Each structure stands twice: as C-alpha cells, then as structure tokens.
PDB file of C-alpha atoms in Angstrom:
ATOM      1  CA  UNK A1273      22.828   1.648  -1.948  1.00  0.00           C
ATOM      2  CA  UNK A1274      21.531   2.183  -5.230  1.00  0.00           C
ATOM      3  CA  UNK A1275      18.236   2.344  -5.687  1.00  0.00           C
ATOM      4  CA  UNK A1276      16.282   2.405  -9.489  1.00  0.00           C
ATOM      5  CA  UNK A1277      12.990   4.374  -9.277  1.00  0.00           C
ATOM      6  CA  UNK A1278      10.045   2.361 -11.337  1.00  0.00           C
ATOM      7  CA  UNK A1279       7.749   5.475 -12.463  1.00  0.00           C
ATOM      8  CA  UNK A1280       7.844   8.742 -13.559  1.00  0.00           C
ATOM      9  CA  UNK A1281       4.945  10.161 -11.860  1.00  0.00           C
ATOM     10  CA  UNK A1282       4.484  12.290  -8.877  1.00  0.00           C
ATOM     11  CA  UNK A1283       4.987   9.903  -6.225  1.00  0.00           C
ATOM     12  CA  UNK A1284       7.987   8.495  -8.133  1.00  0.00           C
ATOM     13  CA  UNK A1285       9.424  12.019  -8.020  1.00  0.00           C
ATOM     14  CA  UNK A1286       9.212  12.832  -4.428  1.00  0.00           C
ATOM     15  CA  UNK A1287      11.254   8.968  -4.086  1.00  0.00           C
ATOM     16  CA  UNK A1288      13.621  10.460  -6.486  1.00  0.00           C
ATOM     17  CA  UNK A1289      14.312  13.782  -4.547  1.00  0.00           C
ATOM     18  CA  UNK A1290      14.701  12.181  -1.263  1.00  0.00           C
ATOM     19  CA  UNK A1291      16.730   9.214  -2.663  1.00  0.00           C
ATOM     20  CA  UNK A1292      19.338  12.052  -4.084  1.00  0.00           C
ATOM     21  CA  UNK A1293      19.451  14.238  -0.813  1.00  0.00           C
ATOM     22  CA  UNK A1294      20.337  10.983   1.614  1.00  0.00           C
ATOM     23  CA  UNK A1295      23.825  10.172   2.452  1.00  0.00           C
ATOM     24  CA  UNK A1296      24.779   6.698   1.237  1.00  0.00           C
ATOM     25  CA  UNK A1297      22.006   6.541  -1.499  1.00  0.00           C
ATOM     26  CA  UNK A1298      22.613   6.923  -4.931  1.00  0.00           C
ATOM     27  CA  UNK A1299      19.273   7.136  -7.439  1.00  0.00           C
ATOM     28  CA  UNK A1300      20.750   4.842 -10.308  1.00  0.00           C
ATOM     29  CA  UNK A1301      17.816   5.856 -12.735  1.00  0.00           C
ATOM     30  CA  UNK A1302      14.431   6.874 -12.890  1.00  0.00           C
ATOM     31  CA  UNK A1303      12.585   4.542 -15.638  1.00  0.00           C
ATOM     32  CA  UNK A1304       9.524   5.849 -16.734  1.00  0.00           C
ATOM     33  CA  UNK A1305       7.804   2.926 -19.092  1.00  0.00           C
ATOM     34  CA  UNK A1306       5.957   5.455 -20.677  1.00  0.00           C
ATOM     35  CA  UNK A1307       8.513   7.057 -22.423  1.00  0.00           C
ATOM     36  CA  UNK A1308      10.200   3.361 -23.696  1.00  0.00           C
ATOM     37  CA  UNK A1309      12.273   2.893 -20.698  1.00  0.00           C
ATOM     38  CA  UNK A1310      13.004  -0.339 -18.679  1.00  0.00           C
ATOM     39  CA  UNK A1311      14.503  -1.150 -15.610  1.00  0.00           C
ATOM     40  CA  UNK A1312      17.680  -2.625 -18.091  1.00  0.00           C
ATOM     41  CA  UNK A1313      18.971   1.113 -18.128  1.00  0.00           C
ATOM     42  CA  UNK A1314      19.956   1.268 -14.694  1.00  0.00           C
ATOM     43  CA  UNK A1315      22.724  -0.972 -15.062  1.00  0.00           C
ATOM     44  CA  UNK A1316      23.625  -2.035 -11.552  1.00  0.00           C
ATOM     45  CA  UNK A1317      21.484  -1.958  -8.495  1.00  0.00           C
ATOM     46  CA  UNK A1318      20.463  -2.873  -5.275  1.00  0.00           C
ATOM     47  CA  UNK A1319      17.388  -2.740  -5.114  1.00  0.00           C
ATOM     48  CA  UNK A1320      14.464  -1.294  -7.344  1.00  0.00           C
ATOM     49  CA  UNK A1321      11.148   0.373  -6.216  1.00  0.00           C
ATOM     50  CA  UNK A1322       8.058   0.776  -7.928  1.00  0.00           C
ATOM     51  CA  UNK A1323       5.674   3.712  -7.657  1.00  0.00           C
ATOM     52  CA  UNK A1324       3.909   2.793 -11.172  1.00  0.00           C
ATOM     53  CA  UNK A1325       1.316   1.611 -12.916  1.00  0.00           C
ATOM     54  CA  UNK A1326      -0.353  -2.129 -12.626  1.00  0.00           C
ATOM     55  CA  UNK A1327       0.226  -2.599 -16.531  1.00  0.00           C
ATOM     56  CA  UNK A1328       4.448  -2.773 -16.030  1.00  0.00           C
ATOM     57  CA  UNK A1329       4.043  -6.133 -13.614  1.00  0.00           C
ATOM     58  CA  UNK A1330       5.412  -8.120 -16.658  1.00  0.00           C
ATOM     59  CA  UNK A1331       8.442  -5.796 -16.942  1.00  0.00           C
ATOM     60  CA  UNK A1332       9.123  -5.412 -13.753  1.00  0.00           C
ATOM     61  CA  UNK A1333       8.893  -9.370 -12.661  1.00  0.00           C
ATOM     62  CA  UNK A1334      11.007 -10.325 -15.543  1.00  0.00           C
ATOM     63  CA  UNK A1335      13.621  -7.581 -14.838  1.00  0.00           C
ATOM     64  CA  UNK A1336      13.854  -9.311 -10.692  1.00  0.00           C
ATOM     65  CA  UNK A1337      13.458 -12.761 -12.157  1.00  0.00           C
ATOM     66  CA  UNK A1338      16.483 -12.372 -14.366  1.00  0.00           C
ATOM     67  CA  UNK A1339      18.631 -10.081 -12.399  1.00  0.00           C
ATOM     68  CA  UNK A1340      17.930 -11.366  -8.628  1.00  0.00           C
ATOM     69  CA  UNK A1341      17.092  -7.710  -7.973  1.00  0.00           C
ATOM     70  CA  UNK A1342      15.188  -7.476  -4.760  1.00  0.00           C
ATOM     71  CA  UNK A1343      11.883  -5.541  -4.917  1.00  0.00           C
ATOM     72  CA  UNK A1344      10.144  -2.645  -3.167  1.00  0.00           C
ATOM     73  CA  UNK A1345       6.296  -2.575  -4.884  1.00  0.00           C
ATOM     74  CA  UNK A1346       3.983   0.300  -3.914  1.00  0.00           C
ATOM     75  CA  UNK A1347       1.787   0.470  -6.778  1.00  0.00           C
ATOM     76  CA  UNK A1348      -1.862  -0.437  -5.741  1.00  0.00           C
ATOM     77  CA  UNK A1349      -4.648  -1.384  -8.129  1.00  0.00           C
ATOM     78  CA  UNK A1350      -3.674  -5.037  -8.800  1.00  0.00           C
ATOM     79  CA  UNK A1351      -6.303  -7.786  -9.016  1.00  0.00           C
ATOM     80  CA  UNK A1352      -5.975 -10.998  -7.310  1.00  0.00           C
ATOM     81  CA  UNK A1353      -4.098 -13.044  -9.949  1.00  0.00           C
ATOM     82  CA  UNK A1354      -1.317 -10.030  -9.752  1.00  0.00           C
ATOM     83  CA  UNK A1355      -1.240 -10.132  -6.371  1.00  0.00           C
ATOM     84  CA  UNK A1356      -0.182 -14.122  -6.895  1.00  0.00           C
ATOM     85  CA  UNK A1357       2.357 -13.297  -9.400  1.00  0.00           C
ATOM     86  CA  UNK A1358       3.858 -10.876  -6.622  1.00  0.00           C
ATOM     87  CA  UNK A1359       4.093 -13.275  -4.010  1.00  0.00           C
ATOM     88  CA  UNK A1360       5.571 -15.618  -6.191  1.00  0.00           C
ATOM     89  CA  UNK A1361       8.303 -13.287  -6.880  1.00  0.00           C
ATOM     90  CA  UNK A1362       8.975 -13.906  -3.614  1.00  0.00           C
ATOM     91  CA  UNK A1363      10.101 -17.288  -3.706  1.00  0.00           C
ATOM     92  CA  UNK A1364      13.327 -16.275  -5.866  1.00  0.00           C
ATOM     93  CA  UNK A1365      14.128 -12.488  -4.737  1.00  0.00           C
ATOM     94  CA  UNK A1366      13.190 -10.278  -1.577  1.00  0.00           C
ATOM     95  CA  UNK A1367      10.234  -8.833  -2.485  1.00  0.00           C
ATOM     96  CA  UNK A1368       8.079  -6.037   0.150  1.00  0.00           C
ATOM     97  CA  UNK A1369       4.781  -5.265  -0.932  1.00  0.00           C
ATOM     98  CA  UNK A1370       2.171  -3.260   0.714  1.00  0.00           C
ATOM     99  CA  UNK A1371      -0.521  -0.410   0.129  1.00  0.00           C
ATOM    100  CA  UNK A1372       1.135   1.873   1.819  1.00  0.00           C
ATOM    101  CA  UNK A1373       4.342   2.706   3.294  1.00  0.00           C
ATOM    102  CA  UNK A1374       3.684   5.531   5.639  1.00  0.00           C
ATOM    103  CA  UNK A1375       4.929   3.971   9.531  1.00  0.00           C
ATOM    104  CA  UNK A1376       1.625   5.586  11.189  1.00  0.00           C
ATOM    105  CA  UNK A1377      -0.381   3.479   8.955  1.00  0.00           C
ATOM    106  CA  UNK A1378       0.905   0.706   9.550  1.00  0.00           C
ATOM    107  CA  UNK A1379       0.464   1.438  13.335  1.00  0.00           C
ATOM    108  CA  UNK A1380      -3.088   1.800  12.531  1.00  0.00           C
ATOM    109  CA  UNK A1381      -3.462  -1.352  10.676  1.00  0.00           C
ATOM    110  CA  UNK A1382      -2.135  -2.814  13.935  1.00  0.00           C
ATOM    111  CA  UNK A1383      -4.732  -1.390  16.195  1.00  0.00           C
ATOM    112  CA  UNK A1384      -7.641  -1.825  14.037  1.00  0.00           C
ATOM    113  CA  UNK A1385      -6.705  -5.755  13.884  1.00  0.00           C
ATOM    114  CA  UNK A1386      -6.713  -5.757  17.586  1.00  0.00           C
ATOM    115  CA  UNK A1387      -9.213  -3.830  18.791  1.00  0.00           C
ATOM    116  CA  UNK A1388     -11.868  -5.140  16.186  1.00  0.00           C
ATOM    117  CA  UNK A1389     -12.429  -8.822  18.184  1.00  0.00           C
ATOM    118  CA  UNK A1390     -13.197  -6.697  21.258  1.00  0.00           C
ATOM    119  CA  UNK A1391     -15.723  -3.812  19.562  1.00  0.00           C
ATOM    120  CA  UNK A1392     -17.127  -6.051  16.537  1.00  0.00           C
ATOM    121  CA  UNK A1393     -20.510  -7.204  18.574  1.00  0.00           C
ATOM    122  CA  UNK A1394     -21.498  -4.131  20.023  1.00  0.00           C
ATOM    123  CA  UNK A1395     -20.169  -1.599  17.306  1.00  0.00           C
ATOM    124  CA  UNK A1396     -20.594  -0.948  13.421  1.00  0.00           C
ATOM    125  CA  UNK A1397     -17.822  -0.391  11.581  1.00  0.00           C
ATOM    126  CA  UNK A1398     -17.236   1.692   8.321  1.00  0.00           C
ATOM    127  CA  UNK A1399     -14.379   2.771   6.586  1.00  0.00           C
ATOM    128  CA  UNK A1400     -13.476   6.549   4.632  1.00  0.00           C
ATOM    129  CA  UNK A1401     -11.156   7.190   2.544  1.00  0.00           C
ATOM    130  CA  UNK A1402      -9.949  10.210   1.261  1.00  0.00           C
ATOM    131  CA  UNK A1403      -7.898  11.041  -1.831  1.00  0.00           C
ATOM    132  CA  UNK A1404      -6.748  13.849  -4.680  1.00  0.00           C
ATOM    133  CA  UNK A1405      -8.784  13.769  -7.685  1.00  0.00           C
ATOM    134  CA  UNK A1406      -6.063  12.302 -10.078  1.00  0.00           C
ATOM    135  CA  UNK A1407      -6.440   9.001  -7.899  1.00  0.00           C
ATOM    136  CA  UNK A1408      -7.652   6.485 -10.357  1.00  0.00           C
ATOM    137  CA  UNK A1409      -8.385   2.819  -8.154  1.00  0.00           C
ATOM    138  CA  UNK A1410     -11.396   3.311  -5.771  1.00  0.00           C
ATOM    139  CA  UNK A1411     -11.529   2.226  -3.123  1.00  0.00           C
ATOM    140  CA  UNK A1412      -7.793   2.776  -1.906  1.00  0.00           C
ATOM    141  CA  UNK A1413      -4.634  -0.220  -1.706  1.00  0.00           C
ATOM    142  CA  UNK A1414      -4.883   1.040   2.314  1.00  0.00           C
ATOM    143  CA  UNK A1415      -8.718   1.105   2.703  1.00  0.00           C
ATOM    144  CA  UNK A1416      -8.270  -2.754   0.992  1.00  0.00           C
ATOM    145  CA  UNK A1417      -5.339  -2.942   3.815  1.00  0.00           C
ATOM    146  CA  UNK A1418      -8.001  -1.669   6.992  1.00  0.00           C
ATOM    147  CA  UNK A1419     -10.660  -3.650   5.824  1.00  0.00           C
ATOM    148  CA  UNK A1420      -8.856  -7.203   5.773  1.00  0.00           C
ATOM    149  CA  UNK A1421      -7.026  -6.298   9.338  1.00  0.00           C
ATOM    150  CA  UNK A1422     -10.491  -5.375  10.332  1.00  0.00           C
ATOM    151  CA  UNK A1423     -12.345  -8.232   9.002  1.00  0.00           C
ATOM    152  CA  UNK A1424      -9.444 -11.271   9.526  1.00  0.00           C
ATOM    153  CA  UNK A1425     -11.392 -14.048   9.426  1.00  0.00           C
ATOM    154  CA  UNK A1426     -14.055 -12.904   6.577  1.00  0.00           C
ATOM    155  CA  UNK A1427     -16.866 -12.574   8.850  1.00  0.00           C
ATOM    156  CA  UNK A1428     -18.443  -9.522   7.286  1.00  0.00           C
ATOM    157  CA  UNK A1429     -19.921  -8.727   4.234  1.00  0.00           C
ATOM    158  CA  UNK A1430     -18.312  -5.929   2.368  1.00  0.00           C
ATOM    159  CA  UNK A1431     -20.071  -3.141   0.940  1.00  0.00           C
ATOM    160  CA  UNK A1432     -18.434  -0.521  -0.976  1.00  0.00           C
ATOM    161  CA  UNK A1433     -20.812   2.077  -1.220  1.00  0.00           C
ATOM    162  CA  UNK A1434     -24.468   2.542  -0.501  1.00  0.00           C
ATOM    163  CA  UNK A1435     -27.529   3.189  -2.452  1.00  0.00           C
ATOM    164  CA  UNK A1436     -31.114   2.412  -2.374  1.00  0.00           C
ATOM    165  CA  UNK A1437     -32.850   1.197   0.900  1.00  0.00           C
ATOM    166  CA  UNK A1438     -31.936  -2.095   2.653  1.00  0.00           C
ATOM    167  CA  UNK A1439     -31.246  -2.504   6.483  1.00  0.00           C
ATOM    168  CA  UNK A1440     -27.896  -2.816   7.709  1.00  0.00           C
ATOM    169  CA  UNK A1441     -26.740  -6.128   8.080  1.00  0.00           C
ATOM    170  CA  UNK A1442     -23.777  -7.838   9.685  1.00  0.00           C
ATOM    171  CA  UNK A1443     -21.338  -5.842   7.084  1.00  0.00           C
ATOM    172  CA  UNK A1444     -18.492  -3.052   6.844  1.00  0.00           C
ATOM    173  CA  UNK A1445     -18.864  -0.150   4.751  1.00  0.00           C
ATOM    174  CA  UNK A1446     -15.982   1.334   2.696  1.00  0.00           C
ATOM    175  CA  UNK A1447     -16.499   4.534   0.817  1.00  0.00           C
ATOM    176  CA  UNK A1448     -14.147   6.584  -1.313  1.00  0.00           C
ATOM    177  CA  UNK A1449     -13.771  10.423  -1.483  1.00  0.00           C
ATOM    178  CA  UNK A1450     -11.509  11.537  -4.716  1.00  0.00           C
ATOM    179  CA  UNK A1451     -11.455  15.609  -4.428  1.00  0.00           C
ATOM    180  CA  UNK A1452      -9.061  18.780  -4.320  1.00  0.00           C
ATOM    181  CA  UNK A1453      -5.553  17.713  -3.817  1.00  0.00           C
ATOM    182  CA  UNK A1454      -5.756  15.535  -0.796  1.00  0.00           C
ATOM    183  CA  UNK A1455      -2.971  13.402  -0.728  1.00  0.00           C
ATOM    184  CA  UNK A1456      -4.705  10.632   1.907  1.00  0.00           C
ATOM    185  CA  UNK A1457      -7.117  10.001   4.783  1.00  0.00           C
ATOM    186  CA  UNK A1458      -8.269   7.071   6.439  1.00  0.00           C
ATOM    187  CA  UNK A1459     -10.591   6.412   8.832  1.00  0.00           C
ATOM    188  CA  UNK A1460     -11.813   3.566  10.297  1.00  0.00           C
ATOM    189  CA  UNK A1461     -15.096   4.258  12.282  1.00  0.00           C
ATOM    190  CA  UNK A1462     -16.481   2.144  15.113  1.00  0.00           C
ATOM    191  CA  UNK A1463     -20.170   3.195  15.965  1.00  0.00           C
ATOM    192  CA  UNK A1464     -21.981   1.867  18.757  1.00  0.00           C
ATOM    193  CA  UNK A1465     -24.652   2.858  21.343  1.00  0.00           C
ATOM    194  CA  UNK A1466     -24.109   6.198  22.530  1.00  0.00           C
ATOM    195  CA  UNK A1467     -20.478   6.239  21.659  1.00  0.00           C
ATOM    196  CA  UNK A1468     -18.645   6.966  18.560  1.00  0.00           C
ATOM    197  CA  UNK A1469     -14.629   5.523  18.658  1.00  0.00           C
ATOM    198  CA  UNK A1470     -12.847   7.149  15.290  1.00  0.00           C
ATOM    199  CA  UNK A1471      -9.647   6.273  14.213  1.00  0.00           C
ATOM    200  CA  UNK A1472      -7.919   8.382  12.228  1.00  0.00           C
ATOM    201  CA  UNK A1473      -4.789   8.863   9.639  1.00  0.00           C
ATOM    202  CA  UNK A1474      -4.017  11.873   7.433  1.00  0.00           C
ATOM    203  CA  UNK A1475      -0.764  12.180   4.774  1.00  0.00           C
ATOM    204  CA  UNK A1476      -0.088  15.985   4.678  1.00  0.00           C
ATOM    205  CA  UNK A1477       2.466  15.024   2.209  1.00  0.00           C
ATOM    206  CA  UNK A1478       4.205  12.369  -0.194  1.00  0.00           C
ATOM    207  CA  UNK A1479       7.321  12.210   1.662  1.00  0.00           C
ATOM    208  CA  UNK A1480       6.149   9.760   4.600  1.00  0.00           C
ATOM    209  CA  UNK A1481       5.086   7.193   1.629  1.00  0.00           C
ATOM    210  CA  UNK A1482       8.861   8.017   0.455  1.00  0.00           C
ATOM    211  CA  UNK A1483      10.498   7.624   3.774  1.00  0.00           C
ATOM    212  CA  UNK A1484       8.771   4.827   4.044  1.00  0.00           C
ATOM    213  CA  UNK A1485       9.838   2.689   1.076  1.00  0.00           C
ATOM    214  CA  UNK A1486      13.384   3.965   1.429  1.00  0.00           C
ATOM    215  CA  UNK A1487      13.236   1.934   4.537  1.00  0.00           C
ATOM    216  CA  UNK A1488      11.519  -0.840   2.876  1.00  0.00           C
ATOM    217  CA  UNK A1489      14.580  -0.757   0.689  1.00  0.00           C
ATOM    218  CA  UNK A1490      17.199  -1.110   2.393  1.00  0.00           C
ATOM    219  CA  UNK A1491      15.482  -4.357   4.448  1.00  0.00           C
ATOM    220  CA  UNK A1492      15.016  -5.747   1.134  1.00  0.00           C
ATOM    221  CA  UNK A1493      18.407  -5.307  -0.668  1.00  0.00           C
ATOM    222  CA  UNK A1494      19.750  -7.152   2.938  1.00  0.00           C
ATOM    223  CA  UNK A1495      17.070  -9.538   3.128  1.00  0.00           C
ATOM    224  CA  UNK A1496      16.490 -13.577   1.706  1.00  0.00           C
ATOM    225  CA  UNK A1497      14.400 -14.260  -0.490  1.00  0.00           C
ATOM    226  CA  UNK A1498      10.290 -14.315   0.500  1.00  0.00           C
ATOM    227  CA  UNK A1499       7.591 -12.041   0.675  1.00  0.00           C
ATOM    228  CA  UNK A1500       7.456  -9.233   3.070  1.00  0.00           C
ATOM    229  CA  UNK A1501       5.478  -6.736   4.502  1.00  0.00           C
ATOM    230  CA  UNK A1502       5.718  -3.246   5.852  1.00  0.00           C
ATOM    231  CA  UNK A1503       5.179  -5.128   9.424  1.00  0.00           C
ATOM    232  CA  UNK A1504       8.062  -6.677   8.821  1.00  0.00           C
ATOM    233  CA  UNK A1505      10.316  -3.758   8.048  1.00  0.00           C
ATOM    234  CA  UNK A1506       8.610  -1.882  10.724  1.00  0.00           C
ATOM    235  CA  UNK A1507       8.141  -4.720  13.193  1.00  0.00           C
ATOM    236  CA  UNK A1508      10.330  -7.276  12.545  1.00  0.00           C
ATOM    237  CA  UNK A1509       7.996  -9.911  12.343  1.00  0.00           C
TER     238      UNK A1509
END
C-alpha cells in the first residue's frame, strides 16, 4: 500500500518512520505545503493521510476530488463549515476522520457515552486535557471528541474554562493544560457525593496516533465511498 504523508511536522514524521519500517507499506512522499509541495508529487497512491495544518483543506479536497484518493484526516482545529466540507468529501471518496487515532481512546469515548446516561443526575462532570506547549488549538480535537460522547443529546451547557464567581449550573467543564512536552492526557471526571469516578488516558508517545491511522488507512484505501470514523475501523460499525 502506498501511503502519501500530508505534513512535515512532528507527528507527520513519526507516520513517516513507521510507514517505512512496515512490511507491505511503501511511504510514496512526504508533502510538506510549507515548503511548495502538493499531494501531485506523489504520483500514485493508495491512500493519503494528513497530519497538517487546517489552512491545506483546499489542497487536500481538491487533490481526493480529482484523483478518487481515499482519505485518512487527523488534523484537528477545523471550524464547523470545514468539518462540512469533510463530510462531503465523503460522498465521492472514503474519507476517516477523527481527533484522534490512538485505539484506547477510542475505547474511552465508548465508555464515557455509556456510562454518562447512568451517572449524569447524581454526578458533575468535567473534562482535562493535557498537552506539549507547541499545541496551538485549545481545547483539544479529543476533549471536543469526550465532550459530544458525553453530552449526546446537547443537554449541558459547555464551559470552557472558569473565571469569576457564578454557581455551577447544569454544565460540563473542559479545561486545557499546554506545558513541558506532554504529548496527551485526557480525563474525563465524574464527581458526585462522596465519590469521585476518574477516567483516564495518557499518550506516552506519537506512535499509538501513528499506529492508529496506519490502520485507518488501510480500511480506507479498501473501503466505498462515505464518511468514517475511528469506531468504524476499530469497531466495525
């Protein structure tokens, strides 16, 4: 399979590495936009993933549109109207898209969806994230993720931060640590009366985000066209 690497950066380069030391993947380029290059270099490919920048969605839509070249897109920091473009995509190519790509967060994601309807009436709930100080979007793609499995049905109001003195009302809190070299932490907290339930996820490394869309990769260069999600690599739904 080969695979063209959309981004230059350090996340990018850990794909890169572990796309060259798998048998029966072959990195057909590494396109860095930064430097003038576009996904037309690669020549031939399966399948292209994006670990890049918000600002190349143009480029990297037109490049799918044209070519039929499914799509693996891990970049966060998109608004809404991005977001649409994205899923659009996936009415003509294969397109996965999530926040993150790491398997044990998307195990998370699945627990906080279901144990949330059980805890939400007795139990606060507030959300930390942690991340390296290069990190520019605040608050994280997967706190965005762990809020909406948290809050399905938009019950809650959403406060990102606090400051200033007002009561707690029926909300969930979301707060963002960028420090050090931390390269992720979630946690998604459920307080309640005399009991505390925490549940936690820490990236001691790149390479499960890696893994993870190399995977995501390979179920969409063998996939029809729509819009997927890590649940559906993972899970199969």
């Amino acid at each position: 399979m080969r695979i063209a690497v959309l981004g230059g950066g350090a996340m990018g380069n850990v794909l890169a590495d572990m796309i060259r030391e798998r048998e029966g993947l072959e990195l057909a380029a590494m396109i860095e936009p930064m430097e003038g290059q576009k996904p037309e270099d690669a020549g031939d490919i399966d399948v292209i993933v994006d670990f890049s920048n918000p600002a190349n969605l143009d480029m990297l839509l037109e490049y799918c549109e044209d070519r039929g070249c499914p799509a693996v897109i891990a970049t966060t920091g998109y608004d809404d109207e991005q977001i649409k473009r994205i899923e659009a995509l996936g009415s003509r190519v294969p397109v996965v898209f999530s926040a993150n790509y790491s398997l044990g967060i998307n195990v998370m994601k699945r627990v906080v969806a279901e144990i949330t309807p059980i805890l939400k009436d007795a139990f606060d709930i507030e959300i930390i994230e942690k991340h390296h100080n290069r990190k520019l979007d605040a608050p994280s793609g997967t706190a965005k993720m762990l809020l909406a499995a948290a809050d399905g049905e938009n019950k809650y109001e959403h406060v990102f931060g606090r400051e200033g003195n007002r009561k707690r009302g029926k909300e969930i809190g979301v707060h963002a640590l960028r420090c050090g070299t931390i390269a992720g932490e979630h946690t998604v907290i459920y307080a309640g009366n005399d009991e505390i339930l925490e549940i936690k996820h820490t990236a001691l490394s790149k390479k499960i985000f890696a893994s993870g869309a190399i995977k995501a990769a390979a179920f969409a260069a063998g996939a029809k066209p729509g819009f997927y999600t890590m649940e559906d690599v993972l899970f199969g739904e």
